[in-house]
GROMACS .gro file of C-alpha atoms in nm:
model
  366
    1UNK     CA    1   0.000   0.000   0.000
    2UNK     CA    2   0.300   0.230   0.039
    3UNK     CA    3   0.352   0.232  -0.338
    4UNK     CA    4   0.007   0.368  -0.426
    5UNK     CA    5   0.015   0.607  -0.724
    6UNK     CA    6  -0.088   0.964  -0.660
    7UNK     CA    7  -0.458   1.036  -0.695
    8UNK     CA    8  -0.667   1.350  -0.644
    9UNK     CA    9  -0.916   1.134  -0.452
   10UNK     CA   10  -0.805   1.078  -0.093
   11UNK     CA   11  -1.139   0.977   0.064
   12UNK     CA   12  -1.427   0.771  -0.069
   13UNK     CA   13  -1.681   1.050  -0.036
   14UNK     CA   14  -1.486   1.257  -0.288
   15UNK     CA   15  -1.596   1.017  -0.564
   16UNK     CA   16  -1.959   1.090  -0.478
   17UNK     CA   17  -1.916   1.464  -0.513
   18UNK     CA   18  -1.724   1.436  -0.840
   19UNK     CA   19  -1.974   1.189  -0.989
   20UNK     CA   20  -2.261   1.423  -0.903
   21UNK     CA   21  -2.090   1.707  -1.087
   22UNK     CA   22  -2.033   1.497  -1.400
   23UNK     CA   23  -2.362   1.308  -1.439
   24UNK     CA   24  -2.688   1.429  -1.589
   25UNK     CA   25  -2.979   1.458  -1.343
   26UNK     CA   26  -3.143   1.148  -1.492
   27UNK     CA   27  -2.833   0.931  -1.465
   28UNK     CA   28  -2.762   1.058  -1.114
   29UNK     CA   29  -3.112   0.969  -0.994
   30UNK     CA   30  -3.085   0.625  -1.154
   31UNK     CA   31  -2.762   0.568  -0.963
   32UNK     CA   32  -2.873   0.686  -0.619
   33UNK     CA   33  -3.239   0.593  -0.633
   34UNK     CA   34  -3.441   0.288  -0.537
   35UNK     CA   35  -3.801   0.174  -0.563
   36UNK     CA   36  -4.106   0.369  -0.441
   37UNK     CA   37  -4.046   0.479  -0.078
   38UNK     CA   38  -3.683   0.360  -0.094
   39UNK     CA   39  -3.731   0.186   0.242
   40UNK     CA   40  -3.535  -0.125   0.146
   41UNK     CA   41  -3.238   0.085   0.039
   42UNK     CA   42  -3.246   0.271   0.372
   43UNK     CA   43  -3.268  -0.057   0.561
   44UNK     CA   44  -2.956  -0.180   0.382
   45UNK     CA   45  -2.762   0.098   0.546
   46UNK     CA   46  -2.945   0.066   0.878
   47UNK     CA   47  -2.868  -0.307   0.892
   48UNK     CA   48  -2.497  -0.240   0.850
   49UNK     CA   49  -2.503   0.033   1.114
   50UNK     CA   50  -2.687  -0.199   1.356
   51UNK     CA   51  -2.363  -0.385   1.433
   52UNK     CA   52  -2.079  -0.248   1.646
   53UNK     CA   53  -1.733  -0.397   1.681
   54UNK     CA   54  -1.589  -0.579   1.983
   55UNK     CA   55  -1.215  -0.520   1.939
   56UNK     CA   56  -0.941  -0.727   2.104
   57UNK     CA   57  -0.615  -0.564   2.205
   58UNK     CA   58  -0.252  -0.647   2.285
   59UNK     CA   59  -0.220  -0.878   1.989
   60UNK     CA   60   0.060  -0.862   1.736
   61UNK     CA   61  -0.092  -0.701   1.428
   62UNK     CA   62   0.232  -0.580   1.272
   63UNK     CA   63   0.163  -0.793   0.964
   64UNK     CA   64  -0.193  -0.804   0.827
   65UNK     CA   65  -0.326  -1.006   0.531
   66UNK     CA   66  -0.637  -0.844   0.378
   67UNK     CA   67  -0.682  -1.103   0.101
   68UNK     CA   68  -1.002  -1.296   0.047
   69UNK     CA   69  -1.133  -1.595  -0.148
   70UNK     CA   70  -1.344  -1.642  -0.459
   71UNK     CA   71  -1.480  -1.997  -0.473
   72UNK     CA   72  -1.160  -2.112  -0.304
   73UNK     CA   73  -0.924  -1.900  -0.515
   74UNK     CA   74  -0.717  -1.623  -0.352
   75UNK     CA   75  -0.807  -1.262  -0.434
   76UNK     CA   76  -0.658  -0.935  -0.314
   77UNK     CA   77  -0.961  -0.830  -0.107
   78UNK     CA   78  -1.292  -1.010  -0.035
   79UNK     CA   79  -1.490  -0.778  -0.261
   80UNK     CA   80  -1.640  -0.801  -0.607
   81UNK     CA   81  -1.779  -0.530  -0.829
   82UNK     CA   82  -2.150  -0.613  -0.844
   83UNK     CA   83  -2.343  -0.614  -1.174
   84UNK     CA   84  -2.484  -0.274  -1.269
   85UNK     CA   85  -2.691  -0.199  -1.578
   86UNK     CA   86  -2.618   0.096  -1.803
   87UNK     CA   87  -2.255   0.156  -1.706
   88UNK     CA   88  -2.214   0.333  -2.039
   89UNK     CA   89  -2.402   0.623  -1.879
   90UNK     CA   90  -2.117   0.663  -1.629
   91UNK     CA   91  -1.824   0.614  -1.868
   92UNK     CA   92  -1.814   0.609  -2.251
   93UNK     CA   93  -1.650   0.264  -2.241
   94UNK     CA   94  -1.916   0.121  -2.014
   95UNK     CA   95  -1.783  -0.142  -1.777
   96UNK     CA   96  -1.450  -0.199  -1.955
   97UNK     CA   97  -1.251   0.049  -1.741
   98UNK     CA   98  -1.385  -0.111  -1.424
   99UNK     CA   99  -1.294  -0.454  -1.559
  100UNK     CA  100  -0.938  -0.346  -1.629
  101UNK     CA  101  -0.911  -0.197  -1.280
  102UNK     CA  102  -1.033  -0.514  -1.106
  103UNK     CA  103  -0.803  -0.732  -1.314
  104UNK     CA  104  -0.500  -0.522  -1.224
  105UNK     CA  105  -0.599  -0.505  -0.856
  106UNK     CA  106  -0.686  -0.873  -0.823
  107UNK     CA  107  -1.057  -0.884  -0.739
  108UNK     CA  108  -1.355  -1.018  -0.941
  109UNK     CA  109  -1.612  -0.827  -1.140
  110UNK     CA  110  -1.963  -0.947  -1.216
  111UNK     CA  111  -2.066  -0.833  -1.562
  112UNK     CA  112  -2.429  -0.735  -1.619
  113UNK     CA  113  -2.605  -0.857  -1.933
  114UNK     CA  114  -2.768  -0.513  -1.965
  115UNK     CA  115  -2.451  -0.309  -1.962
  116UNK     CA  116  -2.211  -0.217  -2.238
  117UNK     CA  117  -1.978  -0.310  -2.399
  118UNK     CA  118  -2.118  -0.665  -2.380
  119UNK     CA  119  -2.018  -1.021  -2.296
  120UNK     CA  120  -1.721  -1.067  -2.530
  121UNK     CA  121  -1.565  -0.718  -2.504
  122UNK     CA  122  -1.585  -0.738  -2.124
  123UNK     CA  123  -1.411  -1.076  -2.137
  124UNK     CA  124  -1.133  -0.913  -2.336
  125UNK     CA  125  -1.112  -0.618  -2.095
  126UNK     CA  126  -1.074  -0.859  -1.803
  127UNK     CA  127  -0.837  -1.105  -1.969
  128UNK     CA  128  -0.642  -1.274  -1.691
  129UNK     CA  129  -0.883  -1.153  -1.424
  130UNK     CA  130  -1.171  -1.322  -1.242
  131UNK     CA  131  -1.512  -1.250  -1.391
  132UNK     CA  132  -1.871  -1.368  -1.356
  133UNK     CA  133  -2.144  -1.315  -1.614
  134UNK     CA  134  -2.485  -1.213  -1.475
  135UNK     CA  135  -2.797  -1.275  -1.680
  136UNK     CA  136  -3.138  -1.113  -1.694
  137UNK     CA  137  -3.354  -1.373  -1.863
  138UNK     CA  138  -3.500  -1.249  -2.192
  139UNK     CA  139  -3.560  -1.580  -2.369
  140UNK     CA  140  -3.655  -1.944  -2.317
  141UNK     CA  141  -3.438  -2.216  -2.164
  142UNK     CA  142  -3.249  -2.277  -2.487
  143UNK     CA  143  -3.174  -1.905  -2.504
  144UNK     CA  144  -3.038  -1.916  -2.147
  145UNK     CA  145  -2.818  -2.210  -2.237
  146UNK     CA  146  -2.690  -2.031  -2.546
  147UNK     CA  147  -2.582  -1.728  -2.342
  148UNK     CA  148  -2.427  -1.956  -2.082
  149UNK     CA  149  -2.217  -2.132  -2.344
  150UNK     CA  150  -2.101  -1.799  -2.484
  151UNK     CA  151  -1.987  -1.697  -2.135
  152UNK     CA  152  -1.805  -2.027  -2.082
  153UNK     CA  153  -1.633  -1.999  -2.419
  154UNK     CA  154  -1.531  -1.641  -2.340
  155UNK     CA  155  -1.357  -1.750  -2.020
  156UNK     CA  156  -1.598  -1.638  -1.748
  157UNK     CA  157  -1.527  -1.815  -1.419
  158UNK     CA  158  -1.889  -1.850  -1.306
  159UNK     CA  159  -2.243  -1.770  -1.416
  160UNK     CA  160  -2.514  -1.581  -1.228
  161UNK     CA  161  -2.890  -1.559  -1.265
  162UNK     CA  162  -3.068  -1.267  -1.101
  163UNK     CA  163  -3.383  -1.400  -0.939
  164UNK     CA  164  -3.545  -1.099  -0.772
  165UNK     CA  165  -3.669  -0.921  -1.087
  166UNK     CA  166  -3.974  -1.125  -1.185
  167UNK     CA  167  -4.164  -0.796  -1.188
  168UNK     CA  168  -3.981  -0.477  -1.276
  169UNK     CA  169  -4.030  -0.221  -1.000
  170UNK     CA  170  -4.134   0.143  -1.006
  171UNK     CA  171  -3.826   0.363  -0.959
  172UNK     CA  172  -4.004   0.685  -0.871
  173UNK     CA  173  -3.700   0.911  -0.897
  174UNK     CA  174  -3.690   0.818  -1.266
  175UNK     CA  175  -4.067   0.846  -1.310
  176UNK     CA  176  -4.095   1.182  -1.132
  177UNK     CA  177  -3.839   1.336  -1.366
  178UNK     CA  178  -3.974   1.150  -1.672
  179UNK     CA  179  -3.636   0.985  -1.722
  180UNK     CA  180  -3.651   0.675  -1.942
  181UNK     CA  181  -3.340   0.462  -1.912
  182UNK     CA  182  -3.220   0.370  -2.263
  183UNK     CA  183  -3.157   0.004  -2.178
  184UNK     CA  184  -3.508  -0.026  -2.036
  185UNK     CA  185  -3.663   0.137  -2.342
  186UNK     CA  186  -3.509  -0.127  -2.567
  187UNK     CA  187  -3.566  -0.422  -2.332
  188UNK     CA  188  -3.799  -0.701  -2.443
  189UNK     CA  189  -3.893  -1.042  -2.309
  190UNK     CA  190  -3.964  -0.949  -1.946
  191UNK     CA  191  -4.219  -1.232  -1.933
  192UNK     CA  192  -3.932  -1.483  -1.958
  193UNK     CA  193  -3.782  -1.343  -1.637
  194UNK     CA  194  -4.123  -1.363  -1.470
  195UNK     CA  195  -4.151  -1.730  -1.565
  196UNK     CA  196  -3.806  -1.832  -1.436
  197UNK     CA  197  -3.841  -2.105  -1.171
  198UNK     CA  198  -3.661  -2.373  -0.971
  199UNK     CA  199  -3.708  -2.628  -1.247
  200UNK     CA  200  -3.505  -2.404  -1.478
  201UNK     CA  201  -3.227  -2.399  -1.216
  202UNK     CA  202  -3.236  -2.779  -1.195
  203UNK     CA  203  -3.218  -2.818  -1.572
  204UNK     CA  204  -2.936  -2.561  -1.595
  205UNK     CA  205  -2.727  -2.748  -1.338
  206UNK     CA  206  -2.783  -3.071  -1.530
  207UNK     CA  207  -2.670  -2.903  -1.854
  208UNK     CA  208  -2.368  -2.724  -1.705
  209UNK     CA  209  -2.253  -2.931  -1.404
  210UNK     CA  210  -1.896  -2.799  -1.408
  211UNK     CA  211  -1.983  -2.427  -1.421
  212UNK     CA  212  -2.035  -2.258  -1.083
  213UNK     CA  213  -2.380  -2.099  -1.058
  214UNK     CA  214  -2.479  -1.807  -0.838
  215UNK     CA  215  -2.839  -1.709  -0.769
  216UNK     CA  216  -2.851  -1.337  -0.697
  217UNK     CA  217  -3.147  -1.202  -0.502
  218UNK     CA  218  -3.191  -1.463  -0.228
  219UNK     CA  219  -3.358  -1.299   0.072
  220UNK     CA  220  -3.472  -1.584   0.300
  221UNK     CA  221  -3.335  -1.894   0.468
  222UNK     CA  222  -3.603  -2.100   0.294
  223UNK     CA  223  -3.489  -2.007  -0.056
  224UNK     CA  224  -3.125  -2.043   0.043
  225UNK     CA  225  -3.194  -2.402   0.147
  226UNK     CA  226  -3.377  -2.476  -0.179
  227UNK     CA  227  -3.085  -2.333  -0.375
  228UNK     CA  228  -2.849  -2.570  -0.197
  229UNK     CA  229  -3.080  -2.862  -0.271
  230UNK     CA  230  -3.045  -2.772  -0.640
  231UNK     CA  231  -2.666  -2.781  -0.623
  232UNK     CA  232  -2.613  -2.406  -0.655
  233UNK     CA  233  -2.255  -2.310  -0.572
  234UNK     CA  234  -2.327  -1.952  -0.458
  235UNK     CA  235  -2.621  -1.814  -0.266
  236UNK     CA  236  -2.605  -1.441  -0.332
  237UNK     CA  237  -2.793  -1.237  -0.071
  238UNK     CA  238  -2.919  -0.920  -0.237
  239UNK     CA  239  -3.223  -0.696  -0.264
  240UNK     CA  240  -3.099  -0.525  -0.580
  241UNK     CA  241  -2.973  -0.228  -0.381
  242UNK     CA  242  -3.330  -0.158  -0.271
  243UNK     CA  243  -3.442  -0.125  -0.633
  244UNK     CA  244  -3.692  -0.410  -0.644
  245UNK     CA  245  -3.922  -0.503  -0.353
  246UNK     CA  246  -3.998  -0.203  -0.134
  247UNK     CA  247  -4.014  -0.254   0.245
  248UNK     CA  248  -3.775  -0.547   0.237
  249UNK     CA  249  -3.510  -0.620   0.496
  250UNK     CA  250  -3.156  -0.488   0.482
  251UNK     CA  251  -2.914  -0.732   0.322
  252UNK     CA  252  -2.692  -0.763   0.629
  253UNK     CA  253  -2.999  -0.839   0.840
  254UNK     CA  254  -3.076  -1.130   0.606
  255UNK     CA  255  -2.720  -1.266   0.594
  256UNK     CA  256  -2.707  -1.458   0.927
  257UNK     CA  257  -3.018  -1.667   0.857
  258UNK     CA  258  -2.894  -1.749   0.507
  259UNK     CA  259  -2.549  -1.850   0.631
  260UNK     CA  260  -2.716  -2.078   0.887
  261UNK     CA  261  -2.948  -2.234   0.628
  262UNK     CA  262  -2.666  -2.291   0.379
  263UNK     CA  263  -2.459  -2.458   0.650
  264UNK     CA  264  -2.147  -2.482   0.437
  265UNK     CA  265  -2.317  -2.639   0.135
  266UNK     CA  266  -2.249  -2.332  -0.081
  267UNK     CA  267  -2.063  -2.004  -0.065
  268UNK     CA  268  -2.256  -1.698   0.045
  269UNK     CA  269  -2.206  -1.360  -0.120
  270UNK     CA  270  -2.385  -1.039  -0.025
  271UNK     CA  271  -2.442  -0.686  -0.153
  272UNK     CA  272  -2.662  -0.397  -0.051
  273UNK     CA  273  -2.532  -0.065   0.078
  274UNK     CA  274  -2.172  -0.174   0.143
  275UNK     CA  275  -1.960   0.139   0.114
  276UNK     CA  276  -1.673   0.129   0.365
  277UNK     CA  277  -1.403  -0.105   0.489
  278UNK     CA  278  -1.595  -0.147   0.814
  279UNK     CA  279  -1.896  -0.269   0.614
  280UNK     CA  280  -1.688  -0.535   0.440
  281UNK     CA  281  -1.540  -0.661   0.765
  282UNK     CA  282  -1.885  -0.691   0.924
  283UNK     CA  283  -2.017  -0.901   0.636
  284UNK     CA  284  -1.721  -1.140   0.644
  285UNK     CA  285  -1.751  -1.174   1.022
  286UNK     CA  286  -2.116  -1.277   0.973
  287UNK     CA  287  -2.025  -1.551   0.726
  288UNK     CA  288  -2.006  -1.404   0.376
  289UNK     CA  289  -1.724  -1.512   0.148
  290UNK     CA  290  -1.750  -1.208  -0.079
  291UNK     CA  291  -1.902  -0.860  -0.059
  292UNK     CA  292  -2.047  -0.695  -0.370
  293UNK     CA  293  -1.979  -0.325  -0.423
  294UNK     CA  294  -2.233  -0.145  -0.643
  295UNK     CA  295  -2.307   0.226  -0.615
  296UNK     CA  296  -1.963   0.304  -0.474
  297UNK     CA  297  -1.776   0.182  -0.778
  298UNK     CA  298  -2.021   0.360  -1.007
  299UNK     CA  299  -1.933   0.687  -0.835
  300UNK     CA  300  -1.565   0.614  -0.888
  301UNK     CA  301  -1.620   0.513  -1.251
  302UNK     CA  302  -1.820   0.829  -1.324
  303UNK     CA  303  -1.567   1.044  -1.141
  304UNK     CA  304  -1.245   0.918  -1.299
  305UNK     CA  305  -1.292   0.604  -1.508
  306UNK     CA  306  -1.042   0.322  -1.465
  307UNK     CA  307  -0.815   0.530  -1.241
  308UNK     CA  308  -1.111   0.614  -1.019
  309UNK     CA  309  -1.210   0.250  -0.971
  310UNK     CA  310  -0.849   0.155  -0.901
  311UNK     CA  311  -0.819   0.426  -0.637
  312UNK     CA  312  -1.152   0.327  -0.482
  313UNK     CA  313  -1.021  -0.028  -0.438
  314UNK     CA  314  -0.699   0.100  -0.284
  315UNK     CA  315  -0.892   0.315  -0.037
  316UNK     CA  316  -1.114   0.021   0.058
  317UNK     CA  317  -0.801  -0.189   0.107
  318UNK     CA  318  -0.656   0.079   0.335
  319UNK     CA  319  -0.976   0.097   0.539
  320UNK     CA  320  -0.998  -0.282   0.571
  321UNK     CA  321  -0.635  -0.305   0.682
  322UNK     CA  322  -0.704  -0.047   0.952
  323UNK     CA  323  -1.019  -0.222   1.078
  324UNK     CA  324  -0.862  -0.567   1.097
  325UNK     CA  325  -0.564  -0.435   1.287
  326UNK     CA  326  -0.774  -0.241   1.534
  327UNK     CA  327  -0.993  -0.546   1.591
  328UNK     CA  328  -0.682  -0.741   1.685
  329UNK     CA  329  -0.680  -0.985   1.392
  330UNK     CA  330  -0.430  -1.032   1.112
  331UNK     CA  331  -0.651  -1.206   0.854
  332UNK     CA  332  -1.016  -1.247   0.766
  333UNK     CA  333  -1.006  -1.613   0.866
  334UNK     CA  334  -0.973  -1.511   1.230
  335UNK     CA  335  -1.304  -1.324   1.228
  336UNK     CA  336  -1.634  -1.456   1.359
  337UNK     CA  337  -1.949  -1.320   1.517
  338UNK     CA  338  -1.775  -1.265   1.850
  339UNK     CA  339  -1.622  -0.948   1.704
  340UNK     CA  340  -1.967  -0.793   1.659
  341UNK     CA  341  -2.240  -0.671   1.893
  342UNK     CA  342  -2.594  -0.556   1.801
  343UNK     CA  343  -2.657  -0.187   1.864
  344UNK     CA  344  -2.898   0.090   1.774
  345UNK     CA  345  -2.771   0.290   1.474
  346UNK     CA  346  -2.663   0.643   1.558
  347UNK     CA  347  -2.703   0.787   1.208
  348UNK     CA  348  -3.028   0.828   1.015
  349UNK     CA  349  -2.987   0.597   0.713
  350UNK     CA  350  -2.946   0.755   0.371
  351UNK     CA  351  -2.794   0.645   0.042
  352UNK     CA  352  -2.487   0.851   0.140
  353UNK     CA  353  -2.499   0.816   0.519
  354UNK     CA  354  -2.170   0.623   0.508
  355UNK     CA  355  -2.011   0.949   0.392
  356UNK     CA  356  -2.101   1.216   0.649
  357UNK     CA  357  -1.881   1.481   0.485
  358UNK     CA  358  -2.082   1.465   0.162
  359UNK     CA  359  -2.305   1.766   0.106
  360UNK     CA  360  -2.512   1.746  -0.212
  361UNK     CA  361  -2.810   1.940  -0.336
  362UNK     CA  362  -3.086   1.813  -0.562
  363UNK     CA  363  -3.252   2.009  -0.843
  364UNK     CA  364  -3.602   1.903  -0.740
  365UNK     CA  365  -3.877   1.703  -0.900
  366UNK     CA  366  -4.179   1.764  -1.116
   0.00000   0.00000   0.00000
């Protein structure tokens, strides 16, 4: 970390301010918004803030390993860039700069099927890096299998189906400003996503037994258990950043019951409001293997492209190193629930409440 290149961004909140200044009002609202009352998004943050640390002292923490694992493989940090649609609205190259940054840093990226530059160009941008292809279903089972085979042939390390978008939600920030997202305007075949079911998962696993499958959008112990019964390798706890079902639970509040239900039969990943090194450490202590970063990397991408994402990862690494050392551990493997204690949050949750120095204004709604 001592050899970090110089960057104008020295704190994570600075990416938020710069992104706000560069994005159009419509693209900004798409990035920060959620569905209807935005309660689920707020609960994501509240759930993270509802845990305090129980640090141990007088332990030798002069050498700290912040690395994580991806399906058993070592990675630089236990984080992954989560799939985000429409990245081309944040950078002209879409997700390619983020892919190059993750490859150089040594963490995975999950590539969205509704983000440019597309499956094959993203594979090329992440050559040598770890990557997962995430699919929104827009065709029948044969269509799904065709996309899967393309991803396998392109060198993706795992495949992901998003399972919490059977009905597309009402994002009222977009509606109130009459902003129509280009990728939504050209989307077809939503009824195929609505029809996706456990039998499709079973048939997919029979067709592609050697390809790790993640189901993204699991929000209960019951569905986590069913996923394991179907041989799914990754149970991905997510509520779509609060963009789908309103009045859901925060992702970190869901994580413990899912980890218990999985009981080691699959890996557990999680996303939903994770914005700081402390957030990452809490999730790993509660049993996650990997933490998905969404809005935060979009701010960095919009602010400074590939260099912004690279600096965001370095800042997260610095924060994680600090937290582990102050907790009295030298590696993530030493963490467990004993390092956490439930508390009442002290900050009113907000999409940017992890960044108290951020002061943004909004142009108002129709």
